[in-house]
PDB file of C-alpha atoms in Angstrom:
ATOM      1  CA  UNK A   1       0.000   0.000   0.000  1.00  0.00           C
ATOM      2  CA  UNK A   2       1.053   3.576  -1.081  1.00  0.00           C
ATOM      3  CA  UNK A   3       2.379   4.822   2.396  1.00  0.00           C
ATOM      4  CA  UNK A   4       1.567   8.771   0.994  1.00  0.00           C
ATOM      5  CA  UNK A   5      -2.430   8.835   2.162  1.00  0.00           C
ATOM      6  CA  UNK A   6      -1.129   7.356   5.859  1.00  0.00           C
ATOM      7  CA  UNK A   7       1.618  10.266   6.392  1.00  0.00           C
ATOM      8  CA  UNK A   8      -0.734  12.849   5.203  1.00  0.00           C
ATOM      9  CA  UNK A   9      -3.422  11.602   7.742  1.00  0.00           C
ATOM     10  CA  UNK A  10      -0.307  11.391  10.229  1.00  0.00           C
ATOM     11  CA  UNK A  11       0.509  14.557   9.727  1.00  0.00           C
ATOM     12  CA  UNK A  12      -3.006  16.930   9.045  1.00  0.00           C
ATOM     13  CA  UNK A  13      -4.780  14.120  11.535  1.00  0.00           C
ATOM     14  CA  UNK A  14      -2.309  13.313  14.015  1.00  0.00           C
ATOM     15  CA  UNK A  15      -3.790   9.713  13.236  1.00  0.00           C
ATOM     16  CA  UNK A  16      -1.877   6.916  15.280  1.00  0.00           C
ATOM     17  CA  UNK A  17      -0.828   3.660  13.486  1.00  0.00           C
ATOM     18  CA  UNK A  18      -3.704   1.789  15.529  1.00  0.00           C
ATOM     19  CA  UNK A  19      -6.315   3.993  14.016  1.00  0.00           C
ATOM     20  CA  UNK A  20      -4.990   3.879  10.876  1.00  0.00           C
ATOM     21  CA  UNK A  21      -5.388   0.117  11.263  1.00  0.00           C
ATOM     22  CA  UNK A  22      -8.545  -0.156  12.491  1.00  0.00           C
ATOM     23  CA  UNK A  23      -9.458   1.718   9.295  1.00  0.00           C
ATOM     24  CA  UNK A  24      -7.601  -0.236   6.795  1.00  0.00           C
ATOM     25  CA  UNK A  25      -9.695  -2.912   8.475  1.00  0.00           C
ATOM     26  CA  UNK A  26     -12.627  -1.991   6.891  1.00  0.00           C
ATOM     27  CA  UNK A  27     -11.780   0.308   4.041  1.00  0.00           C
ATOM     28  CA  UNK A  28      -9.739   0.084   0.868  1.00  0.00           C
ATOM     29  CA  UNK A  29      -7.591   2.687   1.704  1.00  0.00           C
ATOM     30  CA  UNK A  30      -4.815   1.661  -1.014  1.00  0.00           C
ATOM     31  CA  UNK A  31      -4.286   3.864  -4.118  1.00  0.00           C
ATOM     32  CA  UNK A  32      -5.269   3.280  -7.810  1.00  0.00           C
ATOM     33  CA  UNK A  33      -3.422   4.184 -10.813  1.00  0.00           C
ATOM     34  CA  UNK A  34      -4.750   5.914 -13.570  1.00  0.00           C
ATOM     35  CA  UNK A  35      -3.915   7.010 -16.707  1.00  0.00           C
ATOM     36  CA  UNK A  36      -3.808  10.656 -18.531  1.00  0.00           C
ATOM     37  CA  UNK A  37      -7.224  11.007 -20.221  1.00  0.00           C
ATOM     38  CA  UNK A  38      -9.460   8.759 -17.687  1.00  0.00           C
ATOM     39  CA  UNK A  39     -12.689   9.853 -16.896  1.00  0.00           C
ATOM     40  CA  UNK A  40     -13.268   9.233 -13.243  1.00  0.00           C
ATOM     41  CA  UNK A  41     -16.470  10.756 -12.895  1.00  0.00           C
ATOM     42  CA  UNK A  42     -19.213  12.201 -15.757  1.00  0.00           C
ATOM     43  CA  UNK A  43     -22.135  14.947 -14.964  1.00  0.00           C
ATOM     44  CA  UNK A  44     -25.116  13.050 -14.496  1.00  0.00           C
ATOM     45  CA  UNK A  45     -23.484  10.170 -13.134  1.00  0.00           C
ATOM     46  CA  UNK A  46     -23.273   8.942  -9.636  1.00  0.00           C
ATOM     47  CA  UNK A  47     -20.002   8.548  -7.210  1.00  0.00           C
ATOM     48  CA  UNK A  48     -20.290   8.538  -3.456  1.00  0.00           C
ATOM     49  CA  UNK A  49     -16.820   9.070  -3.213  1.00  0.00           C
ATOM     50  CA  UNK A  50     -13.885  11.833  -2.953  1.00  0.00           C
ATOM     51  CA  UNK A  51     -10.723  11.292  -4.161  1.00  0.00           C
ATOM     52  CA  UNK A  52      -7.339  12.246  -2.723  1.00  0.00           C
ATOM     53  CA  UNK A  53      -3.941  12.344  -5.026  1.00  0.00           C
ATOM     54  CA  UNK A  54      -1.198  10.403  -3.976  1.00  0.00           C
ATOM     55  CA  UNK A  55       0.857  11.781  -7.552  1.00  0.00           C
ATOM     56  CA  UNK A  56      -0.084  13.112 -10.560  1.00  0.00           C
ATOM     57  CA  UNK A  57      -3.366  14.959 -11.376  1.00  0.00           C
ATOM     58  CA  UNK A  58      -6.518  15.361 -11.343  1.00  0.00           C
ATOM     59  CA  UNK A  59      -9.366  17.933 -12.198  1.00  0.00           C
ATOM     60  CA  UNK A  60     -13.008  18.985 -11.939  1.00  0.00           C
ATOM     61  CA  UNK A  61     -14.805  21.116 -15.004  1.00  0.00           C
ATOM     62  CA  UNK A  62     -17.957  21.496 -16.596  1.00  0.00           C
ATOM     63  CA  UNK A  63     -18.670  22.217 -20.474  1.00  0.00           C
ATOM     64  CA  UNK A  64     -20.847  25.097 -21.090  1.00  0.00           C
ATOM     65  CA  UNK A  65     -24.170  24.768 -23.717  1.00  0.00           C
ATOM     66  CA  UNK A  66     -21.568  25.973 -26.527  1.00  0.00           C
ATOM     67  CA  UNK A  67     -19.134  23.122 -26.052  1.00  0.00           C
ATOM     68  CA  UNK A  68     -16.582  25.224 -23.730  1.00  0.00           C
ATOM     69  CA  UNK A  69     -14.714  23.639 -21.305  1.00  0.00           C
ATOM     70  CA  UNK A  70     -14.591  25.489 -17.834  1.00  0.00           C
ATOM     71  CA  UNK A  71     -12.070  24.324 -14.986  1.00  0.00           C
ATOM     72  CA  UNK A  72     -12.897  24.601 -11.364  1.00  0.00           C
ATOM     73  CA  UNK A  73     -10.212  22.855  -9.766  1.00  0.00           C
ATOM     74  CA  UNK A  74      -7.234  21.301 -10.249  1.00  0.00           C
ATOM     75  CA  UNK A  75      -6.276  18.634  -7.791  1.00  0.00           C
ATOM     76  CA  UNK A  76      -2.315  17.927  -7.685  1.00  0.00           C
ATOM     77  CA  UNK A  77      -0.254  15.253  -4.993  1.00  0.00           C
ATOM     78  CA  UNK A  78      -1.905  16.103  -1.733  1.00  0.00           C
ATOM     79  CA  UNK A  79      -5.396  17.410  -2.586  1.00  0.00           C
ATOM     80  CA  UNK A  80      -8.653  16.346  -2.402  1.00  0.00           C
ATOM     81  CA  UNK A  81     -11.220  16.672  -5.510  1.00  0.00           C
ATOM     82  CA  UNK A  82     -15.096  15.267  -6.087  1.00  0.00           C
ATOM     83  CA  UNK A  83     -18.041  16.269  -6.764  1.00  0.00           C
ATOM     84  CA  UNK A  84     -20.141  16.789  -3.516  1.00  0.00           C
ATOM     85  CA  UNK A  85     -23.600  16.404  -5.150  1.00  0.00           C
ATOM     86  CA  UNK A  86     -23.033  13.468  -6.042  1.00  0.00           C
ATOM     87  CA  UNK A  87     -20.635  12.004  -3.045  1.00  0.00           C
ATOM     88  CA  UNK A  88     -22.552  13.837  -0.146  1.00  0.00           C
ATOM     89  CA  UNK A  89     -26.115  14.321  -1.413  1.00  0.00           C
ATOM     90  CA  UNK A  90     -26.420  11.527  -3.580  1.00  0.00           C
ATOM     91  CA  UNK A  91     -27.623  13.546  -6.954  1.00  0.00           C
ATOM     92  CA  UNK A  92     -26.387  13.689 -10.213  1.00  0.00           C
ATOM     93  CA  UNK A  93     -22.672  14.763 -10.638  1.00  0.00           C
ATOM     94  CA  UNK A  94     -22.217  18.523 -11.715  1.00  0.00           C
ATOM     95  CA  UNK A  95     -18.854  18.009 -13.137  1.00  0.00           C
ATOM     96  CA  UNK A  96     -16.466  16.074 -15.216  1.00  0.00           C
ATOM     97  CA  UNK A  97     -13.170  14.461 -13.231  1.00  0.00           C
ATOM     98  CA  UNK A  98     -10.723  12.983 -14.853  1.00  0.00           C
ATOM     99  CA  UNK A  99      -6.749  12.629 -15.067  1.00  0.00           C
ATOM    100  CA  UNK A 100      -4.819  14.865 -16.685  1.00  0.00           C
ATOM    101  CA  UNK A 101      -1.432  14.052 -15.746  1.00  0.00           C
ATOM    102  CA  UNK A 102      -0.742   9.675 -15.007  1.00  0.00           C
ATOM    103  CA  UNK A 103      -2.371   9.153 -11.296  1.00  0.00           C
ATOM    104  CA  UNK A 104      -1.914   7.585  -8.485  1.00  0.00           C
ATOM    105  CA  UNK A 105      -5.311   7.908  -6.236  1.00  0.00           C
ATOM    106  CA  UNK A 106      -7.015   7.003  -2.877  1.00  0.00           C
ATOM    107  CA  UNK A 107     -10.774   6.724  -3.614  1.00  0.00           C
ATOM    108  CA  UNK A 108     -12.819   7.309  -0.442  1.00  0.00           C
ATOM    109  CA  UNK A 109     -16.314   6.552  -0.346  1.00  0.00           C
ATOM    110  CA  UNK A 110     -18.534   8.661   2.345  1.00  0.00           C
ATOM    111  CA  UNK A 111     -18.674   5.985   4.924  1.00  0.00           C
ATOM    112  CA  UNK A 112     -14.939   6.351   5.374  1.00  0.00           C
ATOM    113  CA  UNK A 113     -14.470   9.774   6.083  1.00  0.00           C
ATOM    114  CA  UNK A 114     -17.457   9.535   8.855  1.00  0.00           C
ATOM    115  CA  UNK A 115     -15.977   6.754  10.190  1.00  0.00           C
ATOM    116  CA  UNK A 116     -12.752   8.618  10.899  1.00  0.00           C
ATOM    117  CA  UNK A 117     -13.983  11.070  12.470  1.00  0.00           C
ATOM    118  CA  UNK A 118     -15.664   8.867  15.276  1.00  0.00           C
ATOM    119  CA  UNK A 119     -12.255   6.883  15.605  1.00  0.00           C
ATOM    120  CA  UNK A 120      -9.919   9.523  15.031  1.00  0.00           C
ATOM    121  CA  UNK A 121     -11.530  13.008  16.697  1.00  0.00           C
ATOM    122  CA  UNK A 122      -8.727  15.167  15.468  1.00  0.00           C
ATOM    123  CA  UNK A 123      -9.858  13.585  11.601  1.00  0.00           C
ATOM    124  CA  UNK A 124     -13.265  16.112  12.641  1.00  0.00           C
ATOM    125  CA  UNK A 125     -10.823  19.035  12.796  1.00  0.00           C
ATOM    126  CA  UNK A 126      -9.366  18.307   9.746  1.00  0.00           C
ATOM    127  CA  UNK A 127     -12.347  17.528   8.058  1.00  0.00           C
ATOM    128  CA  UNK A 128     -13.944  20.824   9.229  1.00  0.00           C
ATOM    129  CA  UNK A 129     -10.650  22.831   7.791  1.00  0.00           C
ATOM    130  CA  UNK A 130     -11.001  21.100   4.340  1.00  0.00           C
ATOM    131  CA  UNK A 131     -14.253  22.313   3.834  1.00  0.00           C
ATOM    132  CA  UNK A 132     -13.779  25.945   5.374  1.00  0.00           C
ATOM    133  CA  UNK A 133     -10.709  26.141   2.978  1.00  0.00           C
ATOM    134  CA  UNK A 134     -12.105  24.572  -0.127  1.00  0.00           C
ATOM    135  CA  UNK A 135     -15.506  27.375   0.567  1.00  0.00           C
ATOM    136  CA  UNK A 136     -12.907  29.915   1.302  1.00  0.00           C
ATOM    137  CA  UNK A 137     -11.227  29.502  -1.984  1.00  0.00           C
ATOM    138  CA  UNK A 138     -14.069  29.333  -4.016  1.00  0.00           C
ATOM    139  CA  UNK A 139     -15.536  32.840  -2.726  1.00  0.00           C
ATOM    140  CA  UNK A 140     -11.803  34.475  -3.744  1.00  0.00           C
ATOM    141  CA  UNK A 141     -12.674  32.559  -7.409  1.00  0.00           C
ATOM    142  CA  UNK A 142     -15.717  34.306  -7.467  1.00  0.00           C
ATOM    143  CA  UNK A 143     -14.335  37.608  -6.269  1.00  0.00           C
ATOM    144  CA  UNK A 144     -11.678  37.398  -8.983  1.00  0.00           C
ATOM    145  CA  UNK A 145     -13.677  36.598 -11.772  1.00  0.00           C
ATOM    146  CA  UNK A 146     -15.948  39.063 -11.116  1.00  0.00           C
ATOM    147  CA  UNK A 147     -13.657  41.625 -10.613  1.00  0.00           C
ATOM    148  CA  UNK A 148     -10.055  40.876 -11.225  1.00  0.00           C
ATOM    149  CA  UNK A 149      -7.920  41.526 -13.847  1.00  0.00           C
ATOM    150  CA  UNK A 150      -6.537  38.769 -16.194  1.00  0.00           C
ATOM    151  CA  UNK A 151      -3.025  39.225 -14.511  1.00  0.00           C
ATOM    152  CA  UNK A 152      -4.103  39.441 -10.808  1.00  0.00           C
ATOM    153  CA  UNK A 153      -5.976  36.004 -11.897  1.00  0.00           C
ATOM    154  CA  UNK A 154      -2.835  34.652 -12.867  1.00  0.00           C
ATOM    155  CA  UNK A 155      -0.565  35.428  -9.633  1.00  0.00           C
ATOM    156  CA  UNK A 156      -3.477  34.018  -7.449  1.00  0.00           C
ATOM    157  CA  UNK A 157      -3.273  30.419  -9.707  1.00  0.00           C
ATOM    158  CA  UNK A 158       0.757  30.727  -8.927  1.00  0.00           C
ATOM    159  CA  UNK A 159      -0.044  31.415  -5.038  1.00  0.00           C
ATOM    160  CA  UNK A 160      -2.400  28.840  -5.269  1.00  0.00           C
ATOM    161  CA  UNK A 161      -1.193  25.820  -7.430  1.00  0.00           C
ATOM    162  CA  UNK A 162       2.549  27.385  -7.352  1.00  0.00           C
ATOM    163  CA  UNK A 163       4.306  23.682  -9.179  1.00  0.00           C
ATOM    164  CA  UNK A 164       1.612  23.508 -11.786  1.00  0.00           C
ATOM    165  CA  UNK A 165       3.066  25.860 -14.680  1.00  0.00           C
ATOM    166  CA  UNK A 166       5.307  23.468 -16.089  1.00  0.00           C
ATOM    167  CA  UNK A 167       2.827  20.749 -15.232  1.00  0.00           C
ATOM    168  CA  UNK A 168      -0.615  22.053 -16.748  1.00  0.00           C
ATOM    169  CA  UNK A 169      -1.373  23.065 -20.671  1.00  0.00           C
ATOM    170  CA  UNK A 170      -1.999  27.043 -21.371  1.00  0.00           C
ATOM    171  CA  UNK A 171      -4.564  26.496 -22.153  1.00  0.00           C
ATOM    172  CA  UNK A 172      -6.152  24.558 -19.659  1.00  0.00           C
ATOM    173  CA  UNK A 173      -5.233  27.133 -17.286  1.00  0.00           C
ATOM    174  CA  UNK A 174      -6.453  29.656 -19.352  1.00  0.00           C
ATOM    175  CA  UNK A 175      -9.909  27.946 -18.844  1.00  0.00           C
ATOM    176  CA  UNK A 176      -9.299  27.675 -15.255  1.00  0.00           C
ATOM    177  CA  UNK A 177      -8.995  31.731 -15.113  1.00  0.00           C
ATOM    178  CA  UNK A 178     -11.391  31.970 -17.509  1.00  0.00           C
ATOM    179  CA  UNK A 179      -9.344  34.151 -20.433  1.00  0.00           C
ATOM    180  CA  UNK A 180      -8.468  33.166 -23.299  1.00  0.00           C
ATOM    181  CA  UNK A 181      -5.186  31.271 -24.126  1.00  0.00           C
ATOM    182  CA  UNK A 182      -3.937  34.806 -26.073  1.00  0.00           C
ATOM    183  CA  UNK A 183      -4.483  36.784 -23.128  1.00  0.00           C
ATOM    184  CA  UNK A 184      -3.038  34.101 -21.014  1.00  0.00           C
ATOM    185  CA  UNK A 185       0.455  34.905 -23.164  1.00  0.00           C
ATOM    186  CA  UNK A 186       0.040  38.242 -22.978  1.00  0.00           C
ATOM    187  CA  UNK A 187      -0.342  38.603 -19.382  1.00  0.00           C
ATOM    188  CA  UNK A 188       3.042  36.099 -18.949  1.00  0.00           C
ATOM    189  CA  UNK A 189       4.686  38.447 -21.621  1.00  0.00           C
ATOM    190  CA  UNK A 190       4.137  41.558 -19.585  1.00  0.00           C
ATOM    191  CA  UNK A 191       5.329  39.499 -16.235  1.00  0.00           C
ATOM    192  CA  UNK A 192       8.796  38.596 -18.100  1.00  0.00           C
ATOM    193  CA  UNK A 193       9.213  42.284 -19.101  1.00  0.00           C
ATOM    194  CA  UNK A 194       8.883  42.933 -15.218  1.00  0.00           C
ATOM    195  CA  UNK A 195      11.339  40.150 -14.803  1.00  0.00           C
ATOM    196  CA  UNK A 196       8.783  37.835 -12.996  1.00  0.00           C
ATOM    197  CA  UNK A 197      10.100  34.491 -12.480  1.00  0.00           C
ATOM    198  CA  UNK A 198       7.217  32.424 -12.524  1.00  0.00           C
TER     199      UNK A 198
END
């Protein structure tokens, strides 16, 4: 079994071996591999569970009436991605998930992560931060494409997801900050003149 989901647990969870155990006991809690271009999850489908990347990755996005792709997240080593509808609320899925980079994944249905919390309390803690975090970042999303120009966009994706430039297309995260690929180069044009690094 991929030792990577344990330390993070160790770590964010302060999750002792014997609880990790008593978990493994029950749940699946080895990762899959996956290659670039699978489809994990499809809107309209059905998944009660989240996923969380061991290595490569992942990400959530929707396609607009006119055939557009749109990005919401991107979920690299160490981050969780699903599609709560569907995992939490049992509905149909809102978005697309699949890999974009070869994966290695821990796929946790809902029973799991209640179940850690009641043998693991500090699992609640972290639990609770995930979501205040992942609600936090969406609100700055909507703040910045609302209001935000296409540069500011772009230094928040570094701060954010600061080892996925070499990792992700333009023009997927051109989608992601919802510009288009052109303005995307322009933007990174006018950061080299200022002698940006990233």
């Amino acid at each position: 079994m991929d030792n990577t989901f344990k330390g993070y647990l160790q770590k964010q969870a302060h999750i002792s071996d014997e609880q990790f155990t008593a978990l493994t006991a029950k749940w699946n809690l080895g990762s899959s591999s996956y290659p670039k271009g699978k489809v994990l999850l499809k809107p309209g489908g059905y998944s009660g569970k989240m996923y969380f990347v061991t290595k490569g990755i992942l990400r959530a996005y929707m396609v607009s009436n006119n055939g557009k792709e749109h990005i919401i997240q991107f979920a690299p080593e160490n981050w969780w991605i699903g599609d709560r509808n569907s995992a939490y609320f049992n509905e149909p899925a809102t978005y697309y998930i699949d890999v974009i980079e070869e994966a290695e994944v821990v796929a946790l249905e809902k029973g799991f992560l209640e179940e850690a919390q009641v043998i693991c309390p500090d699992f609640t803690r972290l639990n609770t931060f995930l979501l205040h975090n992942n609600i936090r970042h969406l609100q700055n999303r909507i703040c910045l494409l609302l209001g935000a120009t296409a540069e500011e966009r772009y230094l928040d994706f570094i701060e954010l997801y600061p080892n996925l430039t070499l990792r992700v297309s333009q023009i997927m995260i051109a989608s992601y900050l919802g510009i288009t690929p052109e303005s995307l180069s322009r933007v990174r044009r006018e950061l080299a003149a200022k002698h940006f690094k990233r």
